[in-house]
JSON list of C-alpha atoms in Angstrom, two decimals:
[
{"chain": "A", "resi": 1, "resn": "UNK", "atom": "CA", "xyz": [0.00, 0.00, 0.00]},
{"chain": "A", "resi": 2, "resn": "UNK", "atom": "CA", "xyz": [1.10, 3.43, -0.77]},
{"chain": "A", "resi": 3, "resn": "UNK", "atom": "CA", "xyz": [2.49, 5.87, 2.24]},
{"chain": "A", "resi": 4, "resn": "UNK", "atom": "CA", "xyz": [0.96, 8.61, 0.34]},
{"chain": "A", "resi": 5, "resn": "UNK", "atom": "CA", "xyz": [-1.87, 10.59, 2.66]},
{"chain": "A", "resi": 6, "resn": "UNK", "atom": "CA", "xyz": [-5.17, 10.09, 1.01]},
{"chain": "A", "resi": 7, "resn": "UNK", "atom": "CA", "xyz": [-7.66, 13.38, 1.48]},
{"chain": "A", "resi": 8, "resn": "UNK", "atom": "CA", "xyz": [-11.28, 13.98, 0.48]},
{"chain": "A", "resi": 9, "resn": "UNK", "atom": "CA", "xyz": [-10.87, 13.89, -3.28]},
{"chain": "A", "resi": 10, "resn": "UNK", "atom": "CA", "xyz": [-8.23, 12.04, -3.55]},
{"chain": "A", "resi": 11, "resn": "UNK", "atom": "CA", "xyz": [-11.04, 8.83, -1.76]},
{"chain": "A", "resi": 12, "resn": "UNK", "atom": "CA", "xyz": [-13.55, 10.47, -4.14]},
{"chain": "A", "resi": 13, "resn": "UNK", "atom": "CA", "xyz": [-11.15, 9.92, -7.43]},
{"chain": "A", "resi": 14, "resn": "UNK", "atom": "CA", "xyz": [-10.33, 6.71, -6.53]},
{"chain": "A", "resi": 15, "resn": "UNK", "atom": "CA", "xyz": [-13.45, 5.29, -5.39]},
{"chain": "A", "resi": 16, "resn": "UNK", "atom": "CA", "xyz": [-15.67, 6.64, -8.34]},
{"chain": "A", "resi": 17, "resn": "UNK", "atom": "CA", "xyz": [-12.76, 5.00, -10.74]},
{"chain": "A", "resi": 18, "resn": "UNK", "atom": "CA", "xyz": [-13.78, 1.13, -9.48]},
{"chain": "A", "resi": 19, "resn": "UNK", "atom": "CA", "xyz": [-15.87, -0.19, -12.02]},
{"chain": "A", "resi": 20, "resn": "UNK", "atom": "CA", "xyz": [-17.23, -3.03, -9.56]},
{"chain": "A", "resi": 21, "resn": "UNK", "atom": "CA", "xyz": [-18.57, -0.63, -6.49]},
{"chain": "A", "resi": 22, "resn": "UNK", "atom": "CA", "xyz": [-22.19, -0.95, -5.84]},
{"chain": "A", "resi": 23, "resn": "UNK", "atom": "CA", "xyz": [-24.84, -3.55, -4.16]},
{"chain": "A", "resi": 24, "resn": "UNK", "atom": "CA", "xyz": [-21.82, -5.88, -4.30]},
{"chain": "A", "resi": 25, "resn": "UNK", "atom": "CA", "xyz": [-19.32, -3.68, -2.61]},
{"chain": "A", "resi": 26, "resn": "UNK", "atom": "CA", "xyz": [-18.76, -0.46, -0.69]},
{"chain": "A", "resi": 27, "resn": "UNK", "atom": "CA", "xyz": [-16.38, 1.98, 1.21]},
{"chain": "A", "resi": 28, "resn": "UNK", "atom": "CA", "xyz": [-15.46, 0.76, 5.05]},
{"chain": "A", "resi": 29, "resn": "UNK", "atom": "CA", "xyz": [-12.74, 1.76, 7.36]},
{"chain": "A", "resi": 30, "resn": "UNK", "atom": "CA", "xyz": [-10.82, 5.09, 7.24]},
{"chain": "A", "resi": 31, "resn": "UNK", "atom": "CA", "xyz": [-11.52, 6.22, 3.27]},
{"chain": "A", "resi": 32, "resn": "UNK", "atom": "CA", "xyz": [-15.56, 5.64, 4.59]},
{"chain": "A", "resi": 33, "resn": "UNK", "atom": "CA", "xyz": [-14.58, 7.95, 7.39]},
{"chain": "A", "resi": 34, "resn": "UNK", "atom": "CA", "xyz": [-12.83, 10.65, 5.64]},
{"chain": "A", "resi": 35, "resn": "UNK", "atom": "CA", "xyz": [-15.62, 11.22, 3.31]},
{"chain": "A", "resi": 36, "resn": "UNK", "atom": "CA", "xyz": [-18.14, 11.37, 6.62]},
{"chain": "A", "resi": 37, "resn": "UNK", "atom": "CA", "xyz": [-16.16, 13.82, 7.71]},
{"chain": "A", "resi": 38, "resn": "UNK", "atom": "CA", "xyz": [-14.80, 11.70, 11.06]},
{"chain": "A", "resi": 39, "resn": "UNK", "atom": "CA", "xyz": [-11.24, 11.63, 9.31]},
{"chain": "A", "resi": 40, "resn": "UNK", "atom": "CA", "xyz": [-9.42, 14.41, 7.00]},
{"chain": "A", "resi": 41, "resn": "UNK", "atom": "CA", "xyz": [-7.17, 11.33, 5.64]},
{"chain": "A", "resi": 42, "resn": "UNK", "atom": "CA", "xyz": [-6.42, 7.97, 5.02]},
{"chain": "A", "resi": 43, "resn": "UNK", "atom": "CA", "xyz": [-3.52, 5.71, 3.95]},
{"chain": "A", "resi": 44, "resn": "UNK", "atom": "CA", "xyz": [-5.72, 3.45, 1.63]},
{"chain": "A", "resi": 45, "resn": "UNK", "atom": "CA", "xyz": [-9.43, 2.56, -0.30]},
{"chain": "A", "resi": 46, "resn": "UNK", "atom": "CA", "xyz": [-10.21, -0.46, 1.95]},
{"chain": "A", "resi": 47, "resn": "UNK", "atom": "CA", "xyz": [-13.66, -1.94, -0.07]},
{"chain": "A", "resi": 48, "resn": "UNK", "atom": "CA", "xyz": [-15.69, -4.97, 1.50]},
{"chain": "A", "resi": 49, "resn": "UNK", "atom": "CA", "xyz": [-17.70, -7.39, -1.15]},
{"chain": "A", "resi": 50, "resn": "UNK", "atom": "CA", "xyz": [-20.04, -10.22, -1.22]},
{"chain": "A", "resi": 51, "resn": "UNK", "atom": "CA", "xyz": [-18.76, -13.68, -2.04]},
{"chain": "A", "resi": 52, "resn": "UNK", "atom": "CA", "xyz": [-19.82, -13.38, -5.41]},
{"chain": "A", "resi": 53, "resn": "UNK", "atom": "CA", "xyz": [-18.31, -10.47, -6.12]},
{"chain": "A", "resi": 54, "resn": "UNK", "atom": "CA", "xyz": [-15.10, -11.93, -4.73]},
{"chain": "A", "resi": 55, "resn": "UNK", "atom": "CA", "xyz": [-15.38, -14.84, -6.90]},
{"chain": "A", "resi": 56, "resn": "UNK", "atom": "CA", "xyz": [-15.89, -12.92, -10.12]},
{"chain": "A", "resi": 57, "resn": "UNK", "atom": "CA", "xyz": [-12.31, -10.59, -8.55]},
{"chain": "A", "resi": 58, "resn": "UNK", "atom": "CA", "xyz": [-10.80, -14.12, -8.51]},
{"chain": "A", "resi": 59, "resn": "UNK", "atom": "CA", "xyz": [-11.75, -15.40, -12.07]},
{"chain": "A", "resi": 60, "resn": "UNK", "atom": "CA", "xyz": [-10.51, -11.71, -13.05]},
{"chain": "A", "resi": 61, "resn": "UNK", "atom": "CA", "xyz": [-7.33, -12.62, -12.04]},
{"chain": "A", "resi": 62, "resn": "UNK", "atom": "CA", "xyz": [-6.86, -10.05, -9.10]},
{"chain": "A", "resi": 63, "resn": "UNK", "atom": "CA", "xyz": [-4.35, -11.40, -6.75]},
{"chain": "A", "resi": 64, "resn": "UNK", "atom": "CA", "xyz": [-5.37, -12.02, -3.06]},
{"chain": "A", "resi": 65, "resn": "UNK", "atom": "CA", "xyz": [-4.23, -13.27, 0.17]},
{"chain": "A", "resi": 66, "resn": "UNK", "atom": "CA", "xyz": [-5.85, -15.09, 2.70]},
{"chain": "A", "resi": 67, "resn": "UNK", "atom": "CA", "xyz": [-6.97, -13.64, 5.70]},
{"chain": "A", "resi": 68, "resn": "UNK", "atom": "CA", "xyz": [-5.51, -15.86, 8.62]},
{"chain": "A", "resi": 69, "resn": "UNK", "atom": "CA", "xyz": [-8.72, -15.74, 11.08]},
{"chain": "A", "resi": 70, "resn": "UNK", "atom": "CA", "xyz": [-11.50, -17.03, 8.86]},
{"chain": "A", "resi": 71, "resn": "UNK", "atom": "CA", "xyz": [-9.49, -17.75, 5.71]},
{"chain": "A", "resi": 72, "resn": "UNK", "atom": "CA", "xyz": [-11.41, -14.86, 3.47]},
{"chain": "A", "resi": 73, "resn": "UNK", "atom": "CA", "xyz": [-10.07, -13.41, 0.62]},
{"chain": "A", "resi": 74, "resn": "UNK", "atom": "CA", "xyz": [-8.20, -9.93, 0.48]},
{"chain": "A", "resi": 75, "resn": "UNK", "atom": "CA", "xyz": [-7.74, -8.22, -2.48]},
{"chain": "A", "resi": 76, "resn": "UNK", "atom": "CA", "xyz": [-5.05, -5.91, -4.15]},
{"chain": "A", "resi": 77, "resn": "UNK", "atom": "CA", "xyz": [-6.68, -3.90, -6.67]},
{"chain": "A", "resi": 78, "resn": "UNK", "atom": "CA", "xyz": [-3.97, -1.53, -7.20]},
{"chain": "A", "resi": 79, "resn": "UNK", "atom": "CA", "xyz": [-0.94, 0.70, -4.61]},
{"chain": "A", "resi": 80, "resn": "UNK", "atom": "CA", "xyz": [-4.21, 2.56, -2.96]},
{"chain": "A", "resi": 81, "resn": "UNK", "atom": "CA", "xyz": [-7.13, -0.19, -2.85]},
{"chain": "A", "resi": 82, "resn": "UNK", "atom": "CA", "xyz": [-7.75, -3.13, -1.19]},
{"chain": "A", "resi": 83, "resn": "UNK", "atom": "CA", "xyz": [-11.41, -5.23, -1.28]},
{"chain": "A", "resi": 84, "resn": "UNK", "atom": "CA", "xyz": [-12.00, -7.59, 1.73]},
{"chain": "A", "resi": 85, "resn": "UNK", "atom": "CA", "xyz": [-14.39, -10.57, 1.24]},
{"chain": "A", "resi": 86, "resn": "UNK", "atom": "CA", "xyz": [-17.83, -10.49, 3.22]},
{"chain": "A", "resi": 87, "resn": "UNK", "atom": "CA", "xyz": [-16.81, -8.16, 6.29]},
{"chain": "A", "resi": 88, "resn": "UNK", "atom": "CA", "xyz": [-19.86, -7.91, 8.19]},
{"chain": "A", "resi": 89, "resn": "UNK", "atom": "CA", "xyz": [-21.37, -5.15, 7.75]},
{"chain": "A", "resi": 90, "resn": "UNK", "atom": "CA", "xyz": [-24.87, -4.64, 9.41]},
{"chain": "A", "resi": 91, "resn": "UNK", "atom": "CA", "xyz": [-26.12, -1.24, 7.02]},
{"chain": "A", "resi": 92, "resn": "UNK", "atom": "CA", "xyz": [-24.74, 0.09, 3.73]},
{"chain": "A", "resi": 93, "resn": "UNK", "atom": "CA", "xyz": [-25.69, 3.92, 3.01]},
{"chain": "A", "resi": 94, "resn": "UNK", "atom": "CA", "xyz": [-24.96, 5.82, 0.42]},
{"chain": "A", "resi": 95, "resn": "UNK", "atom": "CA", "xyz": [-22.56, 9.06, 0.75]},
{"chain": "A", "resi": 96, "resn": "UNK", "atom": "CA", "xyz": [-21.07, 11.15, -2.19]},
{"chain": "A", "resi": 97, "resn": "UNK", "atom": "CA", "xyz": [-22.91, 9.20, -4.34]},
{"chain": "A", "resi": 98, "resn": "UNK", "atom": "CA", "xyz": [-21.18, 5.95, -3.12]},
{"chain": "A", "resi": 99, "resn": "UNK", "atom": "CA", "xyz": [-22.41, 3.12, -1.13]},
{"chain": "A", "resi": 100, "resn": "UNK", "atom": "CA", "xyz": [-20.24, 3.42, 2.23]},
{"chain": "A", "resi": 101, "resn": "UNK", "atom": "CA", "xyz": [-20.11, 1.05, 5.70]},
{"chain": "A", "resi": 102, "resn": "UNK", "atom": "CA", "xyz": [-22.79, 3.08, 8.05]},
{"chain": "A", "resi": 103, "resn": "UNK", "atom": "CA", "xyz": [-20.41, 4.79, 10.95]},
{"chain": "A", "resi": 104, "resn": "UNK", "atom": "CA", "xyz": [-22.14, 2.37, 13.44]},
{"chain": "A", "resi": 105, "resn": "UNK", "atom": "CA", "xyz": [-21.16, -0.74, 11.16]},
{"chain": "A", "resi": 106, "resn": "UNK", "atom": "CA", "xyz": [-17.57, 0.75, 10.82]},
{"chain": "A", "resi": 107, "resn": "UNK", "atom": "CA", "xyz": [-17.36, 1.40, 14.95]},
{"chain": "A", "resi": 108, "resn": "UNK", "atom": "CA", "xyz": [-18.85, -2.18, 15.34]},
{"chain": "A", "resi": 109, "resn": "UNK", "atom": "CA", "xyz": [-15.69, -4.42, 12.82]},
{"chain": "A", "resi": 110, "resn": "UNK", "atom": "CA", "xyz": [-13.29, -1.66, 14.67]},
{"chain": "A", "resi": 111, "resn": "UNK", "atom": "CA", "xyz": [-14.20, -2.53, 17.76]},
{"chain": "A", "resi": 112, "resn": "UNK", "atom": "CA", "xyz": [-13.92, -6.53, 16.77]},
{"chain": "A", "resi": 113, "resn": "UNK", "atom": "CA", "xyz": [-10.30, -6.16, 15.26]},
{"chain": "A", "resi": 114, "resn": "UNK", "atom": "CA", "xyz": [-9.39, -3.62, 18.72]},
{"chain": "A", "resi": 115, "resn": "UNK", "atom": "CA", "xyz": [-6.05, -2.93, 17.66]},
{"chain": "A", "resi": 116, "resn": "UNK", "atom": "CA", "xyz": [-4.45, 0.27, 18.92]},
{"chain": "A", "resi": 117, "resn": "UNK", "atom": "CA", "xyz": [-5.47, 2.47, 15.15]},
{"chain": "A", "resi": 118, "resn": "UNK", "atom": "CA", "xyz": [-8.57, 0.91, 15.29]},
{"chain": "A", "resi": 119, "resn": "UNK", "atom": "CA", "xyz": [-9.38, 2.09, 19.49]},
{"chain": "A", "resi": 120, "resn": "UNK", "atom": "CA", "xyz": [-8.34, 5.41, 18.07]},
{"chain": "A", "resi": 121, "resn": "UNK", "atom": "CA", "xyz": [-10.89, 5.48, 15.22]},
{"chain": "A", "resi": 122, "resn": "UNK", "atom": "CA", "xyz": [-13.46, 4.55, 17.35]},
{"chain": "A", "resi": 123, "resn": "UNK", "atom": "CA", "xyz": [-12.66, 7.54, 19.75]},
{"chain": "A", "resi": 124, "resn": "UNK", "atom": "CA", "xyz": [-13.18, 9.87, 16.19]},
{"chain": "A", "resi": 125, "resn": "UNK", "atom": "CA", "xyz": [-16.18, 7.95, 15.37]},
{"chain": "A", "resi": 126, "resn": "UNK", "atom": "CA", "xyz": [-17.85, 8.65, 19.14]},
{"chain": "A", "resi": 127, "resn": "UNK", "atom": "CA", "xyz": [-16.63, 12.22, 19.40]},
{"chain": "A", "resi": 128, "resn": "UNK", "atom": "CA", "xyz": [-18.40, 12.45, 15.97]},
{"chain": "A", "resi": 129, "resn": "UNK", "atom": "CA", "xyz": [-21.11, 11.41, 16.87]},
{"chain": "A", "resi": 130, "resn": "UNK", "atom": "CA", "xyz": [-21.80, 13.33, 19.60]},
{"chain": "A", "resi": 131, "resn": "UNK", "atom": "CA", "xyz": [-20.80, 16.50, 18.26]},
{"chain": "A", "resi": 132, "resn": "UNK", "atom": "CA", "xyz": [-23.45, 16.02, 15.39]},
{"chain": "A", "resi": 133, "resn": "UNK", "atom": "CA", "xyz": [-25.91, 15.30, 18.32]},
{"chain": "A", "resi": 134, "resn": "UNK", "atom": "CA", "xyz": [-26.95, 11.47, 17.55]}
]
């Protein structure tokens, strides 16, 4: 993944450019939060899809990994985007124009993976949250 600080339009650019977003796949983690507004950057597009979806990525010849917990695929689409295979997600809505994780869904697989960037996030997400009064 690049080390190049991803802003606003930069997620925008990138994210309108994937030919495959849509019912099967949408925005999660930090380039989700940047365009709510919880985050003014990110390091990368990280995309969650269906198991079809994932399937058709594999036929296409998009090399993935295995994830080491529950053996899921994770896909490098290119230096900035990466599409994770069936991520729960409990609500998709739609910001920009793009289907995105809900913040609530995002706060929810943070607070499952608790790692020390992921606590942090959470913190954003809550402060958020409160300052927009919900």
């Amino acid at each position: 993944m690049s080390e190049k600080l991803l802003y606003r339009e930069d997620v925008l650019r990138i994210a309108r450019g994937i030919d495959f977003i849509g019912p099967d796949c949408w925005l999660t983690s930090g380039a989700a939060l940047v365009l709510f507004g919880v985050r003014e950057s990110t390091h990368d597009v990280d995309l969650i899809c269906t198991g079809e979806l994932a399937d058709r990525l594999e036929a296409e010849g998009y090399p993935f990994r295995r994830d080491g917990l529950d053996n899921t695929r994770i896909f490098a689409v290119n230096e900035h985007v990466e599409v994770l295979e069936d991520w729960e997600t409990e609500e998709v809505v739609e910001i920009e124009g793009l289907p995105a994780a809900s913040l609530m869904s995002i706060r929810k697989q943070k607070a499952a993976l608790g790692r020390e960037k992921d606590l942090r996030d959470i913190g954003l997400i809550d402060a958020f949250l409160q300052r927009e009064g919900r």
